[in-house]
Amino acid sequence: MQIKETDFGQDYHLITIENKNGVELSVSDLGARIVSLKALNRELVWGFESAHEYLDNDLTIGAMIGRTAGRIANGRFDIAGKTYQVSQNSGPHNLHGGMPGFESAKWEYTVLNGENEASVLFRLTSPDGTHGFPGNLEVEVRHTLTSDNLWRVTTRGVTDEATLFNPTNHVYFNLSGDLSETIDQHSLYLNSNSFAPIINSGITDGTKADVSGTPFDFQQEKKIVDFFNSRQPQSEIVDGIDHPFFFKQTGLRFMQAKLTSPDEKLAIELFTDRPTVVLFSGNFGKDYYLMRGKKVGRHQGLTFETQFAPGAERFSSFGNIVLPADFPKETITEYKINFKE
Ligand code: GAL
């Protein structure tokens, strides 16, 4: 495996790992983020070319998100009978654990090279009281590229006081080879027969809705444009997809999602030990980012944010995101890149 470290500006770094098949993964200590993923000489993910462009535009793109991904209603939750109020940075709600969060931090890192895989291991301490969350939380994120074209994200947390921990990675995929193209003609498969409807301000209400007979049914692979064309209340609220999908089975051995490029030369398969993925279709209205010389925005990328569904702090049927004191928890998500030369 080949590894290269370069300057990313403002004292940040870019670390690029390349395997023998020409697959390249670039990550940065600014937010422990993925900046670039290339195969077939194609850029597959959203990313900027320097730290200052992230700082000027949007720090969530490709970043590690935490302590908690998604929205906590009114920024309020209970742990063991005690109520906590955390920062409200999305209307009345807490989004992505509050900003600045993992996405804005400068992470320490170590590069680990091996024969069949190489990794960058990032470390961060989130002090007790950060945005109102209890516990000194130590976080490790390891980005790995393997010789068989797999990008793996391993995230581990340990705290000295019970807290919430529901991290994710905020990668946006666009497999067309041109980031300014929409994802309309990408095909999507999901191993999911239910999703969490959202209410107006973007929070879940604790219900799980059956996908059958609705545009949310991706159990048979279909073009994403079919979803966008199906105008219905749930997609109108957010102008696209911004919903948690529950997997039929949980476990790293199940292929939970597959996104295929319009020309069908390339596909990403998703594997994760989490029970849910939040899909967000870049519903940015008329705004766009100037990214690698292209205008990139609305419906031009799709996230696979693996996590427990937002709302889990209130709805036990969504899973348990409490991290007990002195009890490390680890989660793994894998993105397998398949391509034909
Ligand atoms: C997503 C979230 C969206 C939007 C986006 C911005 O995870 O579901 O509603 O806030 O992040 O980063």
Short mmCIF file of C-alpha atoms and ligand atoms in Angstrom, two decimals:
data_model
loop_
_atom_site.label_atom_id
_atom_site.label_comp_id
_atom_site.label_asym_id
_atom_site.label_seq_id
_atom_site.Cartn_x
_atom_site.Cartn_y
_atom_site.Cartn_z
CA MET A 1 0.00 0.00 0.00
CA GLN A 2 1.33 3.44 -0.85
CA ILE A 3 0.89 6.34 1.53
CA LYS A 4 1.48 10.02 0.92
CA GLU A 5 1.12 12.90 3.37
CA THR A 6 0.65 16.42 2.07
CA ASP A 7 -0.13 19.87 3.38
CA PHE A 8 -3.87 20.68 3.41
CA GLY A 9 -3.39 24.31 4.47
CA GLN A 10 -4.03 26.08 7.80
CA ASP A 11 -1.81 23.49 9.53
CA TYR A 12 -4.01 20.54 8.50
CA HIS A 13 -2.89 17.45 6.61
CA LEU A 14 -4.10 15.24 3.81
CA ILE A 15 -3.16 11.58 3.93
CA THR A 16 -3.64 9.52 0.78
CA ILE A 17 -3.57 5.73 0.66
CA GLU A 18 -3.40 3.96 -2.69
CA ASN A 19 -3.76 0.25 -3.37
CA LYS A 20 -2.44 -1.79 -6.27
CA ASN A 21 -5.74 -1.45 -8.18
CA GLY A 22 -5.43 2.31 -8.36
CA VAL A 23 -8.05 2.90 -5.67
CA GLU A 24 -7.17 6.01 -3.66
CA LEU A 25 -8.56 7.16 -0.31
CA SER A 26 -7.70 10.61 1.05
CA VAL A 27 -8.52 11.67 4.59
CA SER A 28 -7.72 14.74 6.66
CA ASP A 29 -7.14 15.55 10.32
CA LEU A 30 -9.67 18.38 9.90
CA GLY A 31 -12.74 16.50 11.13
CA ALA A 32 -11.21 13.02 10.57
CA ARG A 33 -12.94 13.31 7.24
CA ILE A 34 -12.87 11.57 3.91
CA VAL A 35 -11.80 14.12 1.29
CA SER A 36 -11.54 11.92 -1.78
CA LEU A 37 -12.17 8.37 -2.94
CA LYS A 38 -11.08 7.45 -6.42
CA ALA A 39 -11.44 4.38 -8.59
CA LEU A 40 -11.31 4.06 -12.37
CA ASN A 41 -9.69 7.53 -12.26
CA ARG A 42 -13.07 8.83 -11.13
CA GLU A 43 -13.83 10.93 -8.07
CA LEU A 44 -16.60 9.19 -6.12
CA VAL A 45 -17.24 11.54 -3.20
CA TRP A 46 -17.78 15.20 -2.43
CA GLY A 47 -14.75 17.05 -1.12
CA PHE A 48 -12.78 20.27 -1.30
CA GLU A 49 -9.14 20.75 -2.20
CA SER A 50 -8.01 22.54 0.95
CA ALA A 51 -8.87 22.97 4.61
CA HIS A 52 -9.87 26.59 4.15
CA GLU A 53 -12.55 25.66 1.59
CA TYR A 54 -14.15 23.38 4.19
CA LEU A 55 -13.89 26.14 6.80
CA ASP A 56 -15.48 28.63 4.36
CA ASN A 57 -18.22 26.33 3.04
CA ASP A 58 -19.45 23.31 4.98
CA LEU A 59 -17.51 21.34 7.58
CA THR A 60 -19.94 18.44 7.64
CA ILE A 61 -19.09 17.21 4.13
CA GLY A 62 -17.28 13.88 4.49
CA ALA A 63 -16.64 14.51 8.17
CA MET A 64 -16.97 12.41 11.28
CA ILE A 65 -20.13 13.56 13.01
CA GLY A 66 -20.65 13.45 16.74
CA ARG A 67 -21.17 13.01 19.52
CA THR A 68 -24.64 12.30 18.11
CA ALA A 69 -25.59 12.27 14.44
CA GLY A 70 -28.91 13.81 13.45
CA ARG A 71 -31.39 15.77 15.53
CA ILE A 72 -32.13 15.51 19.25
CA ALA A 73 -35.57 17.05 19.74
CA ASN A 74 -35.26 20.33 21.64
CA GLY A 75 -31.72 19.31 22.58
CA ARG A 76 -33.09 17.47 25.59
CA PHE A 77 -32.66 13.91 26.85
CA ASP A 78 -32.50 11.84 30.01
CA ILE A 79 -29.87 9.40 31.18
CA ALA A 80 -30.61 7.40 34.32
CA GLY A 81 -33.29 9.83 35.44
CA LYS A 82 -31.19 12.94 34.95
CA THR A 83 -32.21 15.49 32.29
CA TYR A 84 -29.59 17.13 30.09
CA GLN A 85 -30.00 20.19 27.89
CA VAL A 86 -27.55 20.40 25.00
CA SER A 87 -27.05 23.20 22.50
CA GLN A 88 -29.85 24.00 20.03
CA ASN A 89 -28.24 24.63 16.66
CA SER A 90 -31.02 23.59 14.24
CA GLY A 91 -34.12 25.55 15.19
CA PRO A 92 -34.96 24.30 18.66
CA HIS A 93 -33.10 21.02 18.06
CA ASN A 94 -29.56 19.79 18.47
CA LEU A 95 -28.02 18.75 15.14
CA HIS A 96 -24.95 16.53 14.87
CA GLY A 97 -24.06 16.99 18.53
CA GLY A 98 -23.78 20.78 18.20
CA MET A 99 -21.25 22.85 16.30
CA PRO A 100 -18.32 22.97 16.46
CA GLY A 101 -18.21 19.20 16.92
CA PHE A 102 -16.17 16.31 15.59
CA GLU A 103 -16.36 17.82 12.08
CA SER A 104 -14.46 20.97 13.07
CA ALA A 105 -11.86 19.44 15.36
CA LYS A 106 -8.21 18.94 14.64
CA TRP A 107 -7.65 15.24 15.31
CA GLU A 108 -4.31 13.67 16.21
CA TYR A 109 -3.35 10.92 13.84
CA THR A 110 -1.06 7.97 13.23
CA VAL A 111 -0.48 6.23 9.92
CA LEU A 112 -0.43 2.42 9.95
CA ASN A 113 0.79 0.60 6.86
CA GLY A 114 0.48 -3.12 6.17
CA GLU A 115 0.64 -5.50 3.24
CA ASN A 116 -3.07 -5.87 2.60
CA GLU A 117 -4.41 -2.73 4.18
CA ALA A 118 -3.33 0.66 5.46
CA SER A 119 -5.06 2.96 7.92
CA VAL A 120 -5.04 6.38 9.41
CA LEU A 121 -6.01 6.29 13.08
CA PHE A 122 -7.46 9.56 14.38
CA ARG A 123 -7.89 10.45 18.06
CA LEU A 124 -9.87 13.15 19.81
CA THR A 125 -10.93 14.01 23.35
CA SER A 126 -14.32 15.64 23.71
CA PRO A 127 -14.28 17.17 27.19
CA ASP A 128 -17.04 16.76 29.77
CA GLY A 129 -19.70 19.41 29.20
CA THR A 130 -19.09 19.84 25.46
CA HIS A 131 -22.33 21.50 24.22
CA GLY A 132 -23.89 20.21 27.47
CA PHE A 133 -23.10 16.50 27.01
CA PRO A 134 -21.80 14.69 30.10
CA GLY A 135 -18.54 12.74 30.29
CA ASN A 136 -15.01 13.10 29.01
CA LEU A 137 -15.30 11.14 25.78
CA GLU A 138 -12.26 9.65 24.04
CA VAL A 139 -12.91 8.92 20.39
CA GLU A 140 -10.89 6.95 17.87
CA VAL A 141 -11.71 6.82 14.19
CA ARG A 142 -9.79 4.56 11.90
CA HIS A 143 -10.06 4.93 8.12
CA THR A 144 -8.73 1.88 6.30
CA LEU A 145 -8.24 1.04 2.64
CA THR A 146 -7.72 -2.62 1.80
CA SER A 147 -6.09 -4.28 -1.18
CA ASP A 148 -9.50 -5.62 -2.21
CA ASN A 149 -11.01 -2.14 -2.60
CA LEU A 150 -12.79 -1.75 0.69
CA TRP A 151 -12.94 1.49 2.64
CA ARG A 152 -13.61 0.75 6.32
CA VAL A 153 -14.47 3.23 9.08
CA THR A 154 -14.00 1.94 12.63
CA THR A 155 -15.18 4.26 15.40
CA ARG A 156 -14.63 3.69 19.09
CA GLY A 157 -15.73 5.70 22.10
CA VAL A 158 -15.04 5.48 25.81
CA THR A 159 -16.35 7.86 28.46
CA ASP A 160 -15.85 8.40 32.21
CA GLU A 161 -19.52 9.21 32.77
CA ALA A 162 -22.60 7.82 31.00
CA THR A 163 -23.32 9.87 27.88
CA LEU A 164 -24.86 9.61 24.42
CA PHE A 165 -22.71 8.33 21.57
CA ASN A 166 -24.12 7.90 18.06
CA PRO A 167 -21.41 8.93 15.60
CA THR A 168 -21.45 8.64 11.82
CA ASN A 169 -19.49 9.58 8.75
CA HIS A 170 -21.05 12.19 6.45
CA VAL A 171 -19.71 11.06 3.08
CA TYR A 172 -21.65 12.10 -0.04
CA PHE A 173 -21.36 9.77 -3.02
CA ASN A 174 -21.73 10.72 -6.66
CA LEU A 175 -20.47 7.92 -8.87
CA SER A 176 -21.12 9.53 -12.24
CA GLY A 177 -17.59 10.86 -12.63
CA ASP A 178 -18.94 14.41 -12.70
CA LEU A 179 -19.88 15.86 -9.32
CA SER A 180 -22.09 18.48 -10.99
CA GLU A 181 -24.41 15.77 -12.33
CA THR A 182 -27.44 14.84 -10.27
CA ILE A 183 -27.76 11.40 -8.72
CA ASP A 184 -31.05 10.90 -10.64
CA GLN A 185 -29.70 8.12 -12.83
CA HIS A 186 -27.91 6.25 -10.04
CA SER A 187 -29.60 2.99 -9.02
CA LEU A 188 -30.18 2.30 -5.36
CA TYR A 189 -30.88 -0.93 -3.49
CA LEU A 190 -31.68 -0.99 0.23
CA ASN A 191 -32.11 -4.01 2.50
CA SER A 192 -34.87 -2.14 4.29
CA ASN A 193 -38.63 -2.51 4.57
CA SER A 194 -39.27 0.36 6.95
CA PHE A 195 -38.21 3.96 7.45
CA ALA A 196 -38.72 6.69 10.03
CA PRO A 197 -41.13 9.40 8.86
CA ILE A 198 -40.14 12.89 9.92
CA ILE A 199 -42.18 15.85 11.04
CA ASN A 200 -41.76 19.42 9.82
CA SER A 201 -38.64 20.49 11.66
CA GLY A 202 -36.80 17.33 10.58
CA ILE A 203 -37.18 15.21 13.70
CA THR A 204 -38.51 11.67 13.89
CA ASP A 205 -41.71 10.91 15.82
CA GLY A 206 -40.92 7.38 16.98
CA THR A 207 -42.94 5.61 14.29
CA LYS A 208 -41.61 3.16 11.73
CA ALA A 209 -43.46 3.17 8.42
CA ASP A 210 -43.71 0.22 6.05
CA VAL A 211 -42.11 1.05 2.70
CA SER A 212 -44.35 -1.25 0.65
CA GLY A 213 -46.22 0.54 -2.06
CA THR A 214 -44.36 3.80 -1.32
CA PRO A 215 -41.46 5.56 -3.08
CA PHE A 216 -39.33 4.58 -0.05
CA ASP A 217 -39.25 0.98 -1.26
CA PHE A 218 -35.75 0.29 -2.66
CA GLN A 219 -35.86 -3.46 -2.04
CA GLN A 220 -35.79 -3.88 -5.78
CA GLU A 221 -32.99 -1.71 -7.13
CA LYS A 222 -34.40 1.38 -8.86
CA LYS A 223 -33.30 4.76 -10.21
CA ILE A 224 -33.29 7.52 -7.62
CA VAL A 225 -35.14 9.84 -10.03
CA ASP A 226 -38.22 7.63 -9.50
CA PHE A 227 -38.19 8.75 -5.88
CA PHE A 228 -37.65 12.42 -6.72
CA ASN A 229 -40.51 12.32 -9.24
CA SER A 230 -42.94 10.81 -6.76
CA ARG A 231 -44.18 13.90 -5.03
CA GLN A 232 -45.58 12.99 -1.63
CA PRO A 233 -45.67 14.69 1.78
CA GLN A 234 -42.59 12.97 3.28
CA SER A 235 -40.31 14.00 0.42
CA GLU A 236 -41.87 17.47 0.10
CA ILE A 237 -40.98 18.34 3.72
CA VAL A 238 -37.28 18.01 2.95
CA ASP A 239 -37.24 18.36 -0.87
CA GLY A 240 -35.87 14.86 -1.35
CA ILE A 241 -34.61 12.14 0.94
CA ASP A 242 -33.51 12.96 4.48
CA HIS A 243 -34.73 9.86 6.31
CA PRO A 244 -33.53 6.96 8.44
CA PHE A 245 -34.04 3.51 6.88
CA PHE A 246 -34.12 0.45 9.18
CA PHE A 247 -32.38 -2.67 7.93
CA LYS A 248 -34.23 -5.98 7.75
CA GLN A 249 -31.35 -7.71 9.57
CA THR A 250 -28.47 -6.19 11.51
CA GLY A 251 -24.91 -7.39 11.09
CA LEU A 252 -21.73 -6.65 9.21
CA ARG A 253 -22.24 -9.63 6.90
CA PHE A 254 -25.35 -8.25 5.21
CA MET A 255 -25.12 -6.01 2.18
CA GLN A 256 -27.40 -3.23 3.38
CA ALA A 257 -27.26 -0.88 0.42
CA LYS A 258 -25.87 -0.67 -3.07
CA LEU A 259 -25.44 2.45 -5.15
CA THR A 260 -24.63 1.96 -8.84
CA SER A 261 -23.30 4.59 -11.25
CA PRO A 262 -25.41 5.61 -14.27
CA ASP A 263 -23.01 3.83 -16.65
CA GLU A 264 -23.06 0.75 -14.37
CA LYS A 265 -19.27 0.57 -14.36
CA LEU A 266 -19.01 1.23 -10.66
CA ALA A 267 -20.96 0.43 -7.50
CA ILE A 268 -20.60 0.98 -3.75
CA GLU A 269 -21.88 -1.75 -1.44
CA LEU A 270 -22.59 -0.84 2.17
CA PHE A 271 -21.89 -3.12 5.13
CA THR A 272 -22.31 -2.00 8.73
CA ASP A 273 -22.99 -3.26 12.23
CA ARG A 274 -25.46 -0.39 12.82
CA PRO A 275 -29.23 -1.02 12.43
CA THR A 276 -30.01 2.09 10.39
CA VAL A 277 -28.74 4.32 7.62
CA VAL A 278 -29.77 7.94 7.15
CA LEU A 279 -29.91 8.88 3.50
CA PHE A 280 -29.63 12.57 2.70
CA SER A 281 -29.84 13.62 -0.95
CA GLY A 282 -28.14 17.01 -0.60
CA ASN A 283 -31.37 19.00 -0.38
CA PHE A 284 -29.71 22.40 -0.46
CA GLY A 285 -32.29 24.41 -2.42
CA LYS A 286 -30.68 26.78 -4.91
CA ASP A 287 -27.41 26.99 -3.00
CA TYR A 288 -24.43 25.17 -4.31
CA TYR A 289 -20.78 24.73 -3.45
CA LEU A 290 -17.93 25.41 -5.83
CA MET A 291 -16.12 22.12 -5.45
CA ARG A 292 -13.09 21.11 -7.51
CA GLY A 293 -14.21 23.65 -10.12
CA LYS A 294 -17.79 22.32 -10.30
CA LYS A 295 -21.09 23.62 -8.97
CA VAL A 296 -22.27 20.97 -6.55
CA GLY A 297 -25.53 20.99 -4.59
CA ARG A 298 -29.13 19.88 -4.72
CA HIS A 299 -29.59 16.16 -5.46
CA GLN A 300 -26.00 15.81 -6.64
CA GLY A 301 -24.88 13.51 -3.84
CA LEU A 302 -26.22 10.84 -1.51
CA THR A 303 -25.02 10.16 2.03
CA PHE A 304 -24.94 6.75 3.73
CA GLU A 305 -24.90 7.84 7.38
CA THR A 306 -24.84 4.58 9.32
CA GLN A 307 -26.00 5.02 12.90
CA PHE A 308 -28.93 4.45 15.25
CA ALA A 309 -31.91 6.40 13.96
CA PRO A 310 -32.07 9.96 15.30
CA GLY A 311 -34.55 10.01 18.16
CA ALA A 312 -33.07 6.87 19.77
CA GLU A 313 -32.54 8.88 22.99
CA ARG A 314 -36.37 9.08 23.24
CA PHE A 315 -37.61 6.01 21.37
CA SER A 316 -36.21 2.71 22.63
CA SER A 317 -37.44 0.90 19.50
CA PHE A 318 -34.74 2.83 17.57
CA GLY A 319 -31.96 1.30 19.70
CA ASN A 320 -29.80 2.36 22.61
CA ILE A 321 -27.22 5.14 22.17
CA VAL A 322 -26.20 5.47 25.81
CA LEU A 323 -22.50 4.86 26.26
CA PRO A 324 -22.01 3.72 29.85
CA ALA A 325 -19.00 4.88 31.86
CA ASP A 326 -15.75 2.97 31.28
CA PHE A 327 -17.36 0.67 28.71
CA PRO A 328 -15.75 1.17 25.28
CA LYS A 329 -17.99 0.66 22.27
CA GLU A 330 -16.84 0.19 18.71
CA THR A 331 -18.73 0.32 15.43
CA ILE A 332 -17.67 -0.66 11.91
CA THR A 333 -18.95 0.46 8.52
CA GLU A 334 -17.54 -0.77 5.23
CA TYR A 335 -17.94 0.59 1.73
CA LYS A 336 -16.93 -1.95 -0.90
CA ILE A 337 -16.01 -0.43 -4.25
CA ASN A 338 -16.78 -2.65 -7.22
CA PHE A 339 -15.76 -1.61 -10.71
CA LYS A 340 -15.12 -2.89 -14.18
CA GLU A 341 -12.11 -1.58 -16.10
C1 GAL B 1 -27.85 15.38 7.52
C2 GAL B 1 -29.18 15.76 8.07
C3 GAL B 1 -29.74 16.82 7.19
C4 GAL B 1 -28.81 18.00 7.05
C5 GAL B 1 -27.40 17.52 6.73
C6 GAL B 1 -26.42 18.66 6.82
O1 GAL B 1 -27.30 14.37 8.30
O2 GAL B 1 -30.03 14.62 8.09
O3 GAL B 1 -31.00 17.24 7.65
O4 GAL B 1 -28.82 18.72 8.25
O5 GAL B 1 -27.01 16.48 7.57
O6 GAL B 1 -25.16 18.27 7.16
#
